[in-house]
Amino acid sequence: MSQTAPLLLSVIVPTFNERDNIAEIVRRLEATLPPQSWEVIFVDDASPDGTAAGVRALARTDRRVRLISRHDRRGLSSAVVEGVLAAAADIVAVMDGDLQHDESVLPGMVEQVRTGRADLVAASRFLSPDGADGLSSDARLAISTSGIRLANAVFGLDMSDPLTGFFVVRRDVVERALPELSGLGFKILLDIITSSHPRPRVVEVPFRFRARQHGESKLDKRVMYDFFLFFLEKKVSRFIPVPARFISFAMINAIGILVHLAAFVPLAGGLGFARAQLVATLIAMAFNYTVNNEVTYSDRKLRGGKFYVGFVIFAVLCSLGVVANVGVASMLHQGYPGLVALLPAAAGAFVTVVWNYVATHVFVWGRGRLAQRLRIALSRLVGQG
Ligand code: GDD
Ligand code: MN
């Protein structure tokens, strides 16, 4: 028989560059939670500041501290899900790693879940008058407020803070939601609630969102687009069975066409048609690649040397896409001479965007072995040349 009391709570803390906050979090949990009733799992995405090493150092002398270290992906939601899956306790708490979440409300939240009064207890920044003090700017507050209205309306909820990153839930609630979880972005609470059937019984409690002490917010700039992708995944992909990433990719490509035209017009005068078209194509490709790398594939973003290698592969694959485009369009045009020429042209363009998406999904941003080998081989080639 073990001599220690049973574990009641696993605290999941996603981290990216939170080295200076780790020890303080553990200290605060220790001061707040009953001894021996908890563990804390930090889920770190290879933070350059050495957060993982910091967690390991603590974990060597404190068995309540655990680390999940990921090297090939990024993202708050997926980090939380992996932490929950690794939890030993039946009840899990999800909390930011920057001390903005006030741990003193945890015991009460856990108690409500433990006694079955709720399946999920969310800590809300908007239930007390000064609760949202820690929101970094007025702009951020405005974005949050409209995001909340939108989230409630779209998903049929009535919560004061459906986007909070601070909540306690039974582990099995998350496990049952797994098949439908989007895992993209950082709307993990919303993701869990809307992926569970029946929906969990949710209770909200107020807490005061503190200002950040060390490090900086990683979400500020991406909030809106992130929400948009999540919306696509949850609402659109259910009816049109295409991934949200494809819709995002296609939209950015559509903007890329405008970029192409905007570049072509001024160039055509000096360079002549063919050269201007070539340069405009390259500019549009660079635009598509960079923006998709930034937003569509933010969780697998290629950086440093890999960024350039990725662009070479991207450009080659998209050039094949142009060949497919012309092929399909002319085939249709010749096969069905009665068709308005616009239709074969549109079909060609559609084939191209599908090809570009699938091919780059696998070979540029893919994590399969073949894609990784291709990238390594190419960077060696470039490195030697
Ligand atoms: N593992 C991992 N991977 N952790 C991440 C990542 C990532 O890609 N991005 C952010 N984190 C961690 C941060 O280190 C921090 O512990 C926590 O997730 C929240 O990130 P912040 O960058 O501090 O977010 P915020 O304070 O701007 O956003 C707050 O409000 C959001 C809603 O508007 C947080 O409470 C979020 O949880 C919440 O969704
Ligand atoms: Mn924060």
CSV table of C-alpha atoms and ligand atoms in Angstrom, one decimal:
chain,number,residue,atom,x,y,z
A,1,MET,CA,0.0,0.0,0.0
A,2,SER,CA,1.2,3.4,-0.8
A,3,GLN,CA,1.8,5.7,2.2
A,4,THR,CA,0.6,8.9,0.6
A,5,ALA,CA,-2.9,10.2,0.2
A,6,PRO,CA,-4.5,9.7,-3.2
A,7,LEU,CA,-4.0,12.2,-5.9
A,8,LEU,CA,-7.0,14.4,-6.4
A,9,LEU,CA,-6.0,17.0,-8.9
A,10,SER,CA,-3.7,17.3,-11.9
A,11,VAL,CA,-2.9,20.9,-12.8
A,12,ILE,CA,-2.1,21.4,-16.5
A,13,VAL,CA,0.1,24.4,-17.3
A,14,PRO,CA,0.9,25.1,-21.0
A,15,THR,CA,4.1,27.0,-21.3
A,16,PHE,CA,5.9,29.0,-23.9
A,17,ASN,CA,8.8,31.1,-22.6
A,18,GLU,CA,7.7,31.1,-19.0
A,19,ARG,CA,11.0,30.1,-17.4
A,20,ASP,CA,10.9,32.8,-14.7
A,21,ASN,CA,7.4,31.9,-13.6
A,22,ILE,CA,7.7,28.1,-13.1
A,23,ALA,CA,9.1,28.0,-9.6
A,24,GLU,CA,6.6,30.6,-8.3
A,25,ILE,CA,3.7,28.6,-9.7
A,26,VAL,CA,4.8,25.5,-7.9
A,27,ARG,CA,5.2,27.5,-4.7
A,28,ARG,CA,1.8,29.0,-5.0
A,29,LEU,CA,0.1,25.7,-5.7
A,30,GLU,CA,1.9,24.3,-2.7
A,31,ALA,CA,0.6,27.1,-0.5
A,32,THR,CA,-3.0,26.7,-1.8
A,33,LEU,CA,-3.7,23.0,-2.3
A,34,PRO,CA,-3.9,20.3,0.4
A,35,PRO,CA,-0.5,18.5,0.7
A,36,GLN,CA,0.0,15.4,-1.5
A,37,SER,CA,-3.4,15.9,-3.2
A,38,TRP,CA,-2.0,17.3,-6.5
A,39,GLU,CA,0.5,17.2,-9.3
A,40,VAL,CA,1.4,19.8,-11.8
A,41,ILE,CA,2.2,19.0,-15.5
A,42,PHE,CA,3.9,21.6,-17.5
A,43,VAL,CA,3.5,21.2,-21.3
A,44,ASP,CA,6.2,23.1,-23.0
A,45,ASP,CA,6.8,23.6,-26.7
A,46,ALA,CA,10.5,23.7,-26.9
A,47,SER,CA,10.6,27.3,-25.5
A,48,PRO,CA,13.8,29.0,-26.5
A,49,ASP,CA,14.2,30.5,-23.0
A,50,GLY,CA,14.8,27.0,-21.5
A,51,THR,CA,11.5,26.6,-19.7
A,52,ALA,CA,11.7,22.8,-20.0
A,53,ALA,CA,15.1,22.7,-18.4
A,54,GLY,CA,13.7,24.8,-15.5
A,55,VAL,CA,10.8,22.4,-15.0
A,56,ARG,CA,13.2,19.4,-15.1
A,57,ALA,CA,15.4,20.9,-12.5
A,58,LEU,CA,12.4,21.3,-10.2
A,59,ALA,CA,11.1,17.9,-11.0
A,60,ARG,CA,14.3,16.2,-10.0
A,61,THR,CA,13.7,17.1,-6.4
A,62,ASP,CA,9.9,17.4,-6.4
A,63,ARG,CA,7.9,14.4,-7.6
A,64,ARG,CA,4.7,16.5,-7.9
A,65,VAL,CA,6.2,18.3,-10.8
A,66,ARG,CA,6.1,16.7,-14.3
A,67,LEU,CA,7.1,17.8,-17.8
A,68,ILE,CA,5.8,17.1,-21.2
A,69,SER,CA,8.2,18.5,-23.7
A,70,ARG,CA,7.1,18.7,-27.4
A,71,HIS,CA,9.4,19.5,-30.2
A,72,ASP,CA,7.5,19.4,-33.5
A,73,ARG,CA,4.4,21.3,-32.8
A,74,ARG,CA,3.1,24.5,-31.2
A,75,GLY,CA,-0.3,25.5,-29.8
A,76,LEU,CA,-2.0,26.2,-26.6
A,77,SER,CA,-5.1,23.9,-27.2
A,78,SER,CA,-3.2,20.8,-28.2
A,79,ALA,CA,-0.7,21.3,-25.3
A,80,VAL,CA,-3.6,21.3,-22.9
A,81,VAL,CA,-5.2,18.2,-24.4
A,82,GLU,CA,-1.9,16.3,-24.2
A,83,GLY,CA,-1.5,17.4,-20.6
A,84,VAL,CA,-5.0,16.2,-19.7
A,85,LEU,CA,-4.3,12.9,-21.4
A,86,ALA,CA,-1.2,12.4,-19.3
A,87,ALA,CA,-2.9,13.4,-16.0
A,88,ALA,CA,-3.1,10.8,-13.2
A,89,ALA,CA,-5.9,12.4,-11.3
A,90,ASP,CA,-9.6,12.2,-12.3
A,91,ILE,CA,-10.0,15.9,-12.0
A,92,VAL,CA,-7.8,18.3,-13.9
A,93,ALA,CA,-7.3,22.1,-13.7
A,94,VAL,CA,-6.0,24.1,-16.7
A,95,MET,CA,-4.1,27.3,-15.8
A,96,ASP,CA,-1.8,29.7,-17.6
A,97,GLY,CA,1.9,29.6,-16.7
A,98,ASP,CA,2.3,33.3,-16.3
A,99,LEU,CA,0.7,33.9,-12.9
A,100,GLN,CA,-2.2,35.8,-14.4
A,101,HIS,CA,-4.6,33.2,-13.1
A,102,ASP,CA,-5.3,33.5,-9.4
A,103,GLU,CA,-4.7,30.0,-7.9
A,104,SER,CA,-6.5,30.8,-4.7
A,105,VAL,CA,-9.9,30.1,-6.4
A,106,LEU,CA,-8.8,26.6,-7.3
A,107,PRO,CA,-9.9,24.7,-4.1
A,108,GLY,CA,-13.4,25.9,-4.4
A,109,MET,CA,-13.6,25.0,-8.1
A,110,VAL,CA,-12.2,21.6,-7.5
A,111,GLU,CA,-14.8,21.0,-4.7
A,112,GLN,CA,-17.7,21.8,-7.0
A,113,VAL,CA,-16.5,19.2,-9.5
A,114,ARG,CA,-15.6,16.7,-6.9
A,115,THR,CA,-19.0,16.8,-5.3
A,116,GLY,CA,-20.7,16.6,-8.7
A,117,ARG,CA,-22.3,20.1,-8.6
A,118,ALA,CA,-20.7,20.7,-12.0
A,119,ASP,CA,-18.8,18.8,-14.7
A,120,LEU,CA,-16.8,21.9,-15.4
A,121,VAL,CA,-16.0,25.0,-13.4
A,122,ALA,CA,-14.7,28.0,-15.4
A,123,ALA,CA,-13.0,31.0,-13.7
A,124,SER,CA,-14.4,34.1,-15.3
A,125,ARG,CA,-12.6,37.4,-15.7
A,126,PHE,CA,-15.9,39.3,-16.2
A,127,LEU,CA,-17.9,38.3,-13.2
A,128,SER,CA,-16.3,40.8,-10.8
A,129,PRO,CA,-15.9,44.5,-11.5
A,130,ASP,CA,-12.1,44.5,-11.5
A,131,GLY,CA,-11.7,41.0,-12.8
A,132,ALA,CA,-10.3,41.9,-16.2
A,133,ASP,CA,-7.6,44.3,-14.9
A,134,GLY,CA,-4.9,42.1,-16.4
A,135,LEU,CA,-6.0,42.5,-20.0
A,136,SER,CA,-3.0,44.1,-21.6
A,137,SER,CA,-4.8,46.9,-23.4
A,138,ASP,CA,-8.2,48.5,-24.1
A,139,ALA,CA,-8.0,47.0,-27.6
A,140,ARG,CA,-7.6,43.6,-26.1
A,141,LEU,CA,-10.5,44.2,-23.8
A,142,ALA,CA,-12.7,45.3,-26.7
A,143,ILE,CA,-11.7,42.2,-28.8
A,144,SER,CA,-12.4,40.0,-25.8
A,145,THR,CA,-15.8,41.5,-25.3
A,146,SER,CA,-16.9,41.1,-28.9
A,147,GLY,CA,-15.4,37.7,-29.0
A,148,ILE,CA,-17.5,36.7,-26.0
A,149,ARG,CA,-20.7,37.9,-27.6
A,150,LEU,CA,-19.9,36.1,-30.8
A,151,ALA,CA,-18.9,32.9,-29.1
A,152,ASN,CA,-22.1,32.9,-27.1
A,153,ALA,CA,-24.3,33.6,-30.1
A,154,VAL,CA,-22.6,31.2,-32.4
A,155,PHE,CA,-22.4,28.3,-30.0
A,156,GLY,CA,-25.6,28.8,-28.1
A,157,LEU,CA,-23.9,29.5,-24.8
A,158,ASP,CA,-24.6,31.9,-22.0
A,159,MET,CA,-21.3,32.4,-20.3
A,160,SER,CA,-19.6,35.6,-19.1
A,161,ASP,CA,-16.2,34.3,-20.3
A,162,PRO,CA,-16.3,31.4,-22.7
A,163,LEU,CA,-12.7,32.2,-23.8
A,164,THR,CA,-11.0,31.9,-20.4
A,165,GLY,CA,-8.0,29.7,-20.1
A,166,PHE,CA,-8.6,28.9,-16.5
A,167,PHE,CA,-11.0,26.0,-15.6
A,168,VAL,CA,-11.4,22.7,-13.7
A,169,VAL,CA,-13.0,19.7,-15.3
A,170,ARG,CA,-13.4,16.0,-14.9
A,171,ARG,CA,-10.8,14.2,-17.0
A,172,ASP,CA,-13.4,11.9,-18.6
A,173,VAL,CA,-15.3,14.9,-19.9
A,174,VAL,CA,-12.3,15.9,-22.0
A,175,GLU,CA,-11.7,12.3,-23.0
A,176,ARG,CA,-15.3,12.0,-24.3
A,177,ALA,CA,-14.9,15.2,-26.3
A,178,LEU,CA,-11.7,13.9,-28.0
A,179,PRO,CA,-13.2,12.7,-31.3
A,180,GLU,CA,-14.6,16.2,-32.1
A,181,LEU,CA,-12.0,18.4,-30.5
A,182,SER,CA,-10.5,20.8,-33.0
A,183,GLY,CA,-7.2,21.2,-31.0
A,184,LEU,CA,-6.3,24.3,-33.2
A,185,GLY,CA,-5.5,27.6,-31.6
A,186,PHE,CA,-6.3,28.5,-28.0
A,187,LYS,CA,-10.1,28.2,-27.6
A,188,ILE,CA,-9.7,25.1,-25.6
A,189,LEU,CA,-12.6,25.7,-23.2
A,190,LEU,CA,-15.0,26.4,-26.0
A,191,ASP,CA,-13.6,23.4,-27.8
A,192,ILE,CA,-14.3,21.1,-24.9
A,193,ILE,CA,-17.7,22.4,-24.2
A,194,THR,CA,-18.9,22.3,-27.8
A,195,SER,CA,-17.4,18.9,-28.6
A,196,SER,CA,-19.1,17.1,-25.7
A,197,HIS,CA,-22.5,15.5,-26.2
A,198,PRO,CA,-24.4,16.1,-24.0
A,199,ARG,CA,-22.8,19.3,-23.1
A,200,PRO,CA,-21.1,19.4,-19.6
A,201,ARG,CA,-22.9,21.2,-16.8
A,202,VAL,CA,-20.8,24.4,-16.5
A,203,VAL,CA,-20.6,26.7,-13.5
A,204,GLU,CA,-18.7,30.0,-13.6
A,205,VAL,CA,-16.8,31.6,-10.6
A,206,PRO,CA,-15.2,35.0,-10.5
A,207,PHE,CA,-11.5,35.6,-10.3
A,208,ARG,CA,-9.2,38.5,-10.7
A,209,PHE,CA,-7.0,38.3,-13.9
A,210,ARG,CA,-3.7,39.6,-12.7
A,211,ALA,CA,-1.2,41.6,-14.9
A,212,ARG,CA,1.7,39.6,-16.3
A,213,GLN,CA,5.0,39.9,-14.4
A,214,HIS,CA,7.5,38.2,-16.7
A,215,GLY,CA,7.5,37.5,-20.4
A,216,GLU,CA,4.9,38.5,-22.9
A,217,SER,CA,1.5,37.5,-24.2
A,218,LYS,CA,1.7,35.2,-27.2
A,219,LEU,CA,-2.0,35.5,-28.1
A,220,ASP,CA,-2.6,39.2,-28.5
A,221,LYS,CA,-2.1,39.4,-32.2
A,222,ARG,CA,-3.7,36.2,-33.2
A,223,VAL,CA,-7.0,36.3,-31.3
A,224,MET,CA,-9.3,37.2,-34.2
A,225,TYR,CA,-8.0,34.9,-36.9
A,226,ASP,CA,-7.7,32.1,-34.4
A,227,PHE,CA,-11.4,32.5,-33.6
A,228,PHE,CA,-12.3,32.6,-37.2
A,229,LEU,CA,-10.5,29.3,-37.9
A,230,PHE,CA,-12.1,27.7,-34.9
A,231,PHE,CA,-15.5,28.9,-36.1
A,232,LEU,CA,-14.8,27.4,-39.6
A,233,GLU,CA,-13.8,24.1,-38.0
A,234,LYS,CA,-16.8,23.8,-35.8
A,235,LYS,CA,-19.5,25.2,-37.9
A,236,VAL,CA,-18.6,25.0,-41.6
A,237,SER,CA,-16.5,21.8,-41.7
A,238,ARG,CA,-19.5,19.9,-40.4
A,239,PHE,CA,-21.5,20.7,-43.5
A,240,ILE,CA,-18.9,21.0,-46.1
A,241,PRO,CA,-16.4,18.3,-45.2
A,242,VAL,CA,-13.2,20.2,-45.8
A,243,PRO,CA,-10.7,21.1,-43.1
A,244,ALA,CA,-10.7,24.6,-41.8
A,245,ARG,CA,-7.1,24.8,-42.9
A,246,PHE,CA,-8.1,24.3,-46.5
A,247,ILE,CA,-10.6,27.2,-46.3
A,248,SER,CA,-7.9,29.4,-44.8
A,249,PHE,CA,-5.4,28.3,-47.4
A,250,ALA,CA,-7.9,29.0,-50.3
A,251,MET,CA,-8.8,32.4,-48.9
A,252,ILE,CA,-5.2,33.5,-48.6
A,253,ASN,CA,-4.6,32.2,-52.2
A,254,ALA,CA,-7.5,34.4,-53.4
A,255,ILE,CA,-5.9,37.4,-51.8
A,256,GLY,CA,-2.7,36.2,-53.4
A,257,ILE,CA,-4.3,36.7,-56.8
A,258,LEU,CA,-4.9,40.3,-56.0
A,259,VAL,CA,-1.3,40.6,-54.9
A,260,HIS,CA,-0.3,39.1,-58.2
A,261,LEU,CA,-2.3,41.7,-60.2
A,262,ALA,CA,-1.2,44.6,-58.0
A,263,ALA,CA,2.4,43.6,-58.7
A,264,PHE,CA,1.9,42.9,-62.4
A,265,VAL,CA,0.4,46.2,-63.4
A,266,PRO,CA,3.4,48.4,-62.5
A,267,LEU,CA,6.0,45.8,-63.6
A,268,ALA,CA,4.5,45.2,-67.0
A,269,GLY,CA,5.5,48.6,-68.3
A,270,GLY,CA,9.2,48.2,-67.7
A,271,LEU,CA,9.7,44.4,-67.9
A,272,GLY,CA,7.4,43.4,-70.7
A,273,PHE,CA,4.5,40.9,-70.3
A,274,ALA,CA,6.4,37.6,-69.8
A,275,ARG,CA,8.9,38.9,-67.3
A,276,ALA,CA,6.4,40.9,-65.4
A,277,GLN,CA,4.2,37.9,-65.2
A,278,LEU,CA,7.1,35.7,-63.9
A,279,VAL,CA,8.1,38.2,-61.2
A,280,ALA,CA,4.5,38.8,-60.2
A,281,THR,CA,4.0,35.1,-59.9
A,282,LEU,CA,7.0,34.8,-57.6
A,283,ILE,CA,5.8,37.7,-55.4
A,284,ALA,CA,2.3,36.1,-55.1
A,285,MET,CA,3.9,32.8,-54.2
A,286,ALA,CA,6.1,34.4,-51.6
A,287,PHE,CA,3.0,36.1,-50.2
A,288,ASN,CA,0.9,32.9,-50.1
A,289,TYR,CA,3.7,31.0,-48.5
A,290,THR,CA,4.6,33.5,-45.8
A,291,VAL,CA,1.0,34.2,-44.8
A,292,ASN,CA,0.0,30.6,-44.7
A,293,ASN,CA,3.1,29.8,-42.7
A,294,GLU,CA,2.1,32.5,-40.3
A,295,VAL,CA,-1.6,31.9,-39.8
A,296,THR,CA,-2.8,28.6,-41.5
A,297,TYR,CA,0.1,26.6,-40.1
A,298,SER,CA,1.0,28.7,-37.1
A,299,ASP,CA,1.3,25.5,-35.1
A,300,ARG,CA,3.9,24.1,-37.5
A,301,LYS,CA,5.5,27.3,-38.5
A,302,LEU,CA,8.8,26.9,-40.4
A,303,ARG,CA,11.5,29.2,-39.1
A,304,GLY,CA,15.1,30.0,-39.8
A,305,GLY,CA,16.7,27.9,-42.5
A,306,LYS,CA,13.7,25.7,-42.7
A,307,PHE,CA,11.6,28.7,-43.8
A,308,TYR,CA,13.7,29.1,-47.0
A,309,VAL,CA,13.8,25.4,-47.8
A,310,GLY,CA,10.0,25.3,-47.3
A,311,PHE,CA,9.6,28.1,-49.8
A,312,VAL,CA,11.6,26.3,-52.4
A,313,ILE,CA,9.4,23.2,-52.0
A,314,PHE,CA,6.3,25.4,-52.0
A,315,ALA,CA,7.3,27.1,-55.2
A,316,VAL,CA,8.1,23.9,-57.0
A,317,LEU,CA,4.8,22.3,-55.9
A,318,CYS,CA,2.7,25.3,-56.8
A,319,SER,CA,4.4,25.4,-60.3
A,320,LEU,CA,3.2,21.9,-60.8
A,321,GLY,CA,-0.2,23.2,-59.8
A,322,VAL,CA,-0.1,25.7,-62.6
A,323,VAL,CA,0.6,22.9,-65.1
A,324,ALA,CA,-2.4,20.9,-63.7
A,325,ASN,CA,-4.5,24.1,-64.0
A,326,VAL,CA,-3.7,24.6,-67.6
A,327,GLY,CA,-4.1,20.9,-68.3
A,328,VAL,CA,-7.5,20.5,-66.8
A,329,ALA,CA,-8.8,23.8,-68.2
A,330,SER,CA,-7.7,23.0,-71.8
A,331,MET,CA,-9.0,19.4,-71.5
A,332,LEU,CA,-12.4,20.6,-70.5
A,333,HIS,CA,-12.4,23.4,-73.0
A,334,GLN,CA,-11.6,21.1,-75.9
A,335,GLY,CA,-13.9,18.2,-74.6
A,336,TYR,CA,-16.9,20.5,-74.1
A,337,PRO,CA,-16.6,23.3,-76.7
A,338,GLY,CA,-20.1,24.4,-75.8
A,339,LEU,CA,-19.1,25.5,-72.3
A,340,VAL,CA,-18.6,29.1,-71.5
A,341,ALA,CA,-14.8,29.4,-71.3
A,342,LEU,CA,-15.0,30.8,-67.8
A,343,LEU,CA,-16.1,27.3,-66.5
A,344,PRO,CA,-13.1,25.3,-67.6
A,345,ALA,CA,-10.9,28.2,-66.4
A,346,ALA,CA,-12.6,28.1,-63.0
A,347,ALA,CA,-12.3,24.3,-62.8
A,348,GLY,CA,-8.6,24.6,-63.6
A,349,ALA,CA,-8.1,27.1,-60.8
A,350,PHE,CA,-10.0,24.9,-58.4
A,351,VAL,CA,-7.9,21.9,-59.2
A,352,THR,CA,-4.8,24.0,-58.6
A,353,VAL,CA,-5.8,25.2,-55.2
A,354,VAL,CA,-6.7,21.7,-54.1
A,355,TRP,CA,-3.4,20.4,-55.5
A,356,ASN,CA,-1.5,23.2,-53.8
A,357,TYR,CA,-3.2,22.6,-50.5
A,358,VAL,CA,-2.7,18.8,-50.4
A,359,ALA,CA,0.8,18.8,-51.8
A,360,THR,CA,2.1,21.6,-49.5
A,361,HIS,CA,0.2,20.2,-46.5
A,362,VAL,CA,2.1,17.0,-47.0
A,363,PHE,CA,5.5,18.2,-48.2
A,364,VAL,CA,6.0,21.7,-46.9
A,365,TRP,CA,4.2,21.7,-43.5
A,366,GLY,CA,3.8,17.9,-43.2
A,367,ARG,CA,5.4,15.9,-40.4
A,368,GLY,CA,5.6,12.6,-42.2
A,369,ARG,CA,8.9,11.0,-42.6
A,370,LEU,CA,9.1,11.6,-46.4
A,371,ALA,CA,8.5,15.3,-45.9
A,372,GLN,CA,11.1,15.5,-43.2
A,373,ARG,CA,13.7,13.7,-45.3
A,374,LEU,CA,13.0,15.9,-48.3
A,375,ARG,CA,13.5,19.0,-46.1
A,376,ILE,CA,16.7,17.7,-44.7
A,377,ALA,CA,18.1,16.6,-48.1
A,378,LEU,CA,17.3,20.0,-49.5
A,379,SER,CA,18.9,22.0,-46.7
A,380,ARG,CA,22.1,19.8,-47.1
A,381,LEU,CA,22.1,20.6,-50.8
A,382,VAL,CA,21.7,24.3,-50.1
A,383,GLY,CA,24.2,24.2,-47.3
A,384,GLN,CA,26.8,22.6,-49.6
A,385,GLY,CA,26.2,24.7,-52.6
B,1,GDD,N1,2.7,24.8,-24.8
B,1,GDD,C1,2.3,26.0,-25.3
B,1,GDD,N2,2.3,26.2,-26.6
B,1,GDD,N3,1.9,27.0,-24.4
B,1,GDD,C2,1.5,28.2,-25.0
B,1,GDD,C3,1.6,28.4,-26.3
B,1,GDD,C4,2.0,27.4,-27.2
B,1,GDD,O1,2.0,27.5,-28.4
B,1,GDD,N4,1.1,29.7,-26.5
B,1,GDD,C5,0.9,30.2,-25.3
B,1,GDD,N5,1.1,29.3,-24.4
B,1,GDD,C6,1.0,29.4,-22.9
B,1,GDD,C7,1.7,30.6,-22.3
B,1,GDD,O2,3.0,30.4,-21.9
B,1,GDD,C8,0.8,30.9,-21.1
B,1,GDD,O3,1.2,30.1,-20.0
B,1,GDD,C9,-0.6,30.5,-21.6
B,1,GDD,O4,-0.4,29.6,-22.6
B,1,GDD,C10,-1.4,31.7,-22.0
B,1,GDD,O5,-0.7,32.4,-23.0
B,1,GDD,P1,-0.6,34.0,-22.9
B,1,GDD,O6,0.3,34.4,-24.0
B,1,GDD,O7,-0.2,34.5,-21.5
B,1,GDD,O8,-2.1,34.4,-23.2
B,1,GDD,P2,-2.9,35.7,-22.8
B,1,GDD,O9,-2.7,36.0,-21.4
B,1,GDD,O10,-2.7,36.7,-23.8
B,1,GDD,O11,-4.4,35.1,-23.0
B,1,GDD,C11,-5.3,34.8,-22.0
B,1,GDD,O12,-6.6,35.0,-22.5
B,1,GDD,C12,-7.1,34.1,-23.5
B,1,GDD,C13,-8.4,34.5,-24.0
B,1,GDD,O13,-8.5,35.8,-24.5
B,1,GDD,C14,-5.2,33.4,-21.5
B,1,GDD,O14,-5.9,33.2,-20.3
B,1,GDD,C15,-5.7,32.4,-22.5
B,1,GDD,O15,-5.7,31.1,-21.9
B,1,GDD,C16,-7.1,32.7,-22.9
B,1,GDD,O16,-7.5,31.8,-23.9
B,2,MN,MN,-1.3,35.5,-20.1
